[in-house]
Structure formats: structure tokens, C-alpha cells
Amino acid sequence: MAANIAAAPVLAWKPVLVAGWPPVALLLSVELLAHRPAGQAQTESGGGDDTEGGVGRDRARDDPLLERARRVDARHRELHQRPVSAESLRRELRIGADRSRQLVALVRASRNGSVRG
């Protein structure tokens, strides 16, 4: 950044701003990429969950949150006589809304016998 600013034709605020902007933009983009959620990184790279295919079922078996979601669902059923909602699961596990909806679908499907996990 210092080299860019030193290369500015005049040390006025406009040329310094224009010269200093590329390193700032690079730093911001690296920070955004570093702090993006892991699930979003997988879906953008083509590694999203496909629960209909065999690969999705294998991933569902290896999912560490799935067992926790099942325990939360069982406890919720015991207390309230109904399945856990995606919103309750999201708050309990401190995960995103999309992920909680996926887990609720997997828990309900496994309870109905359509997915073995």
C-alpha cells in the first residue's frame, strides 16, 4: 500500500485514494472469503448436499450435527409431543436457517424410515 501511495503523481487526497484503493479492496475480499460460512463454501464449489442421491445419504450419515439434531428432536418430542421446528433447532444448535431446515428434513425422513443415517 505504501508503494502504491508513493507512486501517486501528487500527494493530494484524490490521487492517494486512487493509488491506495487496490490493496484495500484485496484485503476486504480476502476477509470476506475467510469469514464466509463453511456450508456456503461447499455449495459454491459444487459440493452441496444432494439428499436424493446415494452421495447425499453417505454425507448425512457422517454429519456430526445430525446426531445432535436427533437428540434435540427427541427431547422436544418428549416435552411437547410434536417434532422440533427448524427455528427451534436453529436456536438450539446455533446454526443458520438453511442448515436447520436441512437437518429437520433429514431427522423427519429418518424417523419415517426413508433415509437410514
PDB file of C-alpha atoms in Angstrom:
ATOM      1  CA  MET A   1       0.000   0.000   0.000  1.00  0.00           C
ATOM      2  CA  ALA A   2       2.848   2.346   0.833  1.00  0.00           C
ATOM      3  CA  ALA A   3       4.409   1.715  -2.583  1.00  0.00           C
ATOM      4  CA  ASN A   4       1.118   2.499  -4.305  1.00  0.00           C
ATOM      5  CA  ILE A   5       0.722   5.736  -2.363  1.00  0.00           C
ATOM      6  CA  ALA A   6       4.339   6.697  -3.031  1.00  0.00           C
ATOM      7  CA  ALA A   7       3.696   6.168  -6.745  1.00  0.00           C
ATOM      8  CA  ALA A   8       0.794   8.656  -6.701  1.00  0.00           C
ATOM      9  CA  PRO A   9       1.591  11.619  -9.004  1.00  0.00           C
ATOM     10  CA  VAL A  10       0.649  14.230  -6.388  1.00  0.00           C
ATOM     11  CA  LEU A  11       0.177  13.883  -2.637  1.00  0.00           C
ATOM     12  CA  ALA A  12      -3.370  15.213  -2.739  1.00  0.00           C
ATOM     13  CA  TRP A  13      -6.266  13.200  -1.359  1.00  0.00           C
ATOM     14  CA  LYS A  14      -7.732  12.104  -4.720  1.00  0.00           C
ATOM     15  CA  PRO A  15      -4.558  10.586  -6.233  1.00  0.00           C
ATOM     16  CA  VAL A  16      -3.647   8.986  -2.891  1.00  0.00           C
ATOM     17  CA  LEU A  17      -7.139   7.497  -2.596  1.00  0.00           C
ATOM     18  CA  VAL A  18      -6.977   6.114  -6.147  1.00  0.00           C
ATOM     19  CA  ALA A  19      -3.474   4.721  -5.596  1.00  0.00           C
ATOM     20  CA  GLY A  20      -4.297   3.171  -2.210  1.00  0.00           C
ATOM     21  CA  TRP A  21      -7.608   1.570  -3.185  1.00  0.00           C
ATOM     22  CA  PRO A  22      -6.383  -1.705  -4.845  1.00  0.00           C
ATOM     23  CA  PRO A  23      -4.642  -3.078  -1.731  1.00  0.00           C
ATOM     24  CA  VAL A  24      -7.630  -2.140   0.419  1.00  0.00           C
ATOM     25  CA  ALA A  25     -10.009  -3.898  -1.988  1.00  0.00           C
ATOM     26  CA  LEU A  26      -7.799  -7.002  -1.968  1.00  0.00           C
ATOM     27  CA  LEU A  27      -7.727  -7.053   1.835  1.00  0.00           C
ATOM     28  CA  LEU A  28     -11.514  -6.689   2.031  1.00  0.00           C
ATOM     29  CA  SER A  29     -12.102  -9.508  -0.449  1.00  0.00           C
ATOM     30  CA  VAL A  30      -9.728 -11.826   1.453  1.00  0.00           C
ATOM     31  CA  GLU A  31     -11.532 -11.036   4.708  1.00  0.00           C
ATOM     32  CA  LEU A  32     -14.916 -11.748   3.136  1.00  0.00           C
ATOM     33  CA  LEU A  33     -13.712 -15.095   1.799  1.00  0.00           C
ATOM     34  CA  ALA A  34     -12.072 -16.042   5.094  1.00  0.00           C
ATOM     35  CA  HIS A  35     -15.215 -15.408   7.142  1.00  0.00           C
ATOM     36  CA  ARG A  36     -17.837 -16.991   4.899  1.00  0.00           C
ATOM     37  CA  PRO A  37     -19.735 -19.950   6.364  1.00  0.00           C
ATOM     38  CA  ALA A  38     -18.473 -23.438   5.542  1.00  0.00           C
ATOM     39  CA  GLY A  39     -21.787 -24.594   4.063  1.00  0.00           C
ATOM     40  CA  GLN A  40     -21.792 -21.713   1.615  1.00  0.00           C
ATOM     41  CA  ALA A  41     -18.250 -22.533   0.512  1.00  0.00           C
ATOM     42  CA  GLN A  42     -19.259 -26.155  -0.220  1.00  0.00           C
ATOM     43  CA  THR A  43     -22.335 -25.265  -2.259  1.00  0.00           C
ATOM     44  CA  GLU A  44     -20.469 -22.692  -4.330  1.00  0.00           C
ATOM     45  CA  SER A  45     -17.717 -25.178  -5.119  1.00  0.00           C
ATOM     46  CA  GLY A  46     -20.245 -27.807  -6.234  1.00  0.00           C
ATOM     47  CA  GLY A  47     -20.090 -29.854  -3.036  1.00  0.00           C
ATOM     48  CA  GLY A  48     -23.674 -29.191  -1.950  1.00  0.00           C
ATOM     49  CA  ASP A  49     -25.835 -31.798  -0.286  1.00  0.00           C
ATOM     50  CA  ASP A  50     -27.877 -33.997  -2.593  1.00  0.00           C
ATOM     51  CA  THR A  51     -30.115 -35.876  -0.185  1.00  0.00           C
ATOM     52  CA  GLU A  52     -31.909 -37.679  -3.024  1.00  0.00           C
ATOM     53  CA  GLY A  53     -28.794 -39.483  -4.291  1.00  0.00           C
ATOM     54  CA  GLY A  54     -26.546 -42.022  -2.626  1.00  0.00           C
ATOM     55  CA  VAL A  55     -23.797 -39.460  -2.054  1.00  0.00           C
ATOM     56  CA  GLY A  56     -26.176 -37.279  -0.015  1.00  0.00           C
ATOM     57  CA  ARG A  57     -27.141 -40.222   2.174  1.00  0.00           C
ATOM     58  CA  ASP A  58     -23.474 -41.018   2.841  1.00  0.00           C
ATOM     59  CA  ARG A  59     -22.870 -37.411   3.854  1.00  0.00           C
ATOM     60  CA  ALA A  60     -25.942 -37.499   6.079  1.00  0.00           C
ATOM     61  CA  ARG A  61     -24.550 -40.488   7.973  1.00  0.00           C
ATOM     62  CA  ASP A  62     -21.247 -38.706   8.595  1.00  0.00           C
ATOM     63  CA  ASP A  63     -22.849 -35.408   9.653  1.00  0.00           C
ATOM     64  CA  PRO A  64     -21.931 -34.611  13.285  1.00  0.00           C
ATOM     65  CA  LEU A  65     -24.864 -32.202  13.647  1.00  0.00           C
ATOM     66  CA  LEU A  66     -27.383 -34.817  12.575  1.00  0.00           C
ATOM     67  CA  GLU A  67     -26.998 -36.838  15.770  1.00  0.00           C
ATOM     68  CA  ARG A  68     -27.295 -33.683  17.866  1.00  0.00           C
ATOM     69  CA  ALA A  69     -30.398 -32.711  15.876  1.00  0.00           C
ATOM     70  CA  ARG A  70     -31.903 -36.137  16.563  1.00  0.00           C
ATOM     71  CA  ARG A  71     -31.289 -35.731  20.299  1.00  0.00           C
ATOM     72  CA  VAL A  72     -32.840 -32.252  20.276  1.00  0.00           C
ATOM     73  CA  ASP A  73     -35.820 -33.606  18.329  1.00  0.00           C
ATOM     74  CA  ALA A  74     -36.285 -36.492  20.771  1.00  0.00           C
ATOM     75  CA  ARG A  75     -36.134 -34.151  23.766  1.00  0.00           C
ATOM     76  CA  HIS A  76     -38.578 -31.741  22.089  1.00  0.00           C
ATOM     77  CA  ARG A  77     -40.998 -34.590  21.277  1.00  0.00           C
ATOM     78  CA  GLU A  78     -40.808 -35.758  24.880  1.00  0.00           C
ATOM     79  CA  LEU A  79     -41.595 -32.291  26.240  1.00  0.00           C
ATOM     80  CA  HIS A  80     -44.098 -31.003  23.663  1.00  0.00           C
ATOM     81  CA  GLN A  81     -45.453 -34.150  21.909  1.00  0.00           C
ATOM     82  CA  ARG A  82     -44.541 -32.774  18.481  1.00  0.00           C
ATOM     83  CA  PRO A  83     -41.411 -32.657  16.291  1.00  0.00           C
ATOM     84  CA  VAL A  84     -38.902 -29.862  16.681  1.00  0.00           C
ATOM     85  CA  SER A  85     -39.282 -26.921  14.317  1.00  0.00           C
ATOM     86  CA  ALA A  86     -36.450 -25.658  12.140  1.00  0.00           C
ATOM     87  CA  GLU A  87     -36.413 -22.386  14.091  1.00  0.00           C
ATOM     88  CA  SER A  88     -36.114 -24.142  17.458  1.00  0.00           C
ATOM     89  CA  LEU A  89     -33.355 -26.357  16.094  1.00  0.00           C
ATOM     90  CA  ARG A  90     -31.573 -23.306  14.671  1.00  0.00           C
ATOM     91  CA  ARG A  91     -31.568 -21.601  18.065  1.00  0.00           C
ATOM     92  CA  GLU A  92     -30.591 -24.749  19.961  1.00  0.00           C
ATOM     93  CA  LEU A  93     -27.662 -25.687  17.696  1.00  0.00           C
ATOM     94  CA  ARG A  94     -26.747 -22.090  16.794  1.00  0.00           C
ATOM     95  CA  ILE A  95     -26.743 -22.748  13.059  1.00  0.00           C
ATOM     96  CA  GLY A  96     -28.174 -20.994  10.029  1.00  0.00           C
ATOM     97  CA  ALA A  97     -31.772 -21.229   8.874  1.00  0.00           C
ATOM     98  CA  ASP A  98     -30.952 -23.203   5.705  1.00  0.00           C
ATOM     99  CA  ARG A  99     -28.874 -25.716   7.630  1.00  0.00           C
ATOM    100  CA  SER A 100     -31.569 -26.136  10.293  1.00  0.00           C
ATOM    101  CA  ARG A 101     -34.204 -26.795   7.611  1.00  0.00           C
ATOM    102  CA  GLN A 102     -31.933 -29.430   6.037  1.00  0.00           C
ATOM    103  CA  LEU A 103     -31.393 -31.120   9.390  1.00  0.00           C
ATOM    104  CA  VAL A 104     -35.111 -31.093  10.242  1.00  0.00           C
ATOM    105  CA  ALA A 105     -35.857 -32.699   6.874  1.00  0.00           C
ATOM    106  CA  LEU A 106     -33.204 -35.381   7.488  1.00  0.00           C
ATOM    107  CA  VAL A 107     -34.424 -36.071  11.036  1.00  0.00           C
ATOM    108  CA  ARG A 108     -38.037 -36.371   9.906  1.00  0.00           C
ATOM    109  CA  ALA A 109     -37.099 -38.528   6.929  1.00  0.00           C
ATOM    110  CA  SER A 110     -35.027 -40.859   9.097  1.00  0.00           C
ATOM    111  CA  ARG A 111     -37.900 -41.116  11.591  1.00  0.00           C
ATOM    112  CA  ASN A 112     -40.242 -42.071   8.756  1.00  0.00           C
ATOM    113  CA  GLY A 113     -37.754 -44.674   7.532  1.00  0.00           C
ATOM    114  CA  SER A 114     -36.932 -43.144   4.140  1.00  0.00           C
ATOM    115  CA  VAL A 115     -33.293 -42.308   4.988  1.00  0.00           C
ATOM    116  CA  ARG A 116     -31.114 -44.540   7.092  1.00  0.00           C
ATOM    117  CA  GLY A 117     -28.472 -42.458   8.925  1.00  0.00           C
TER     118      GLY A 117
END
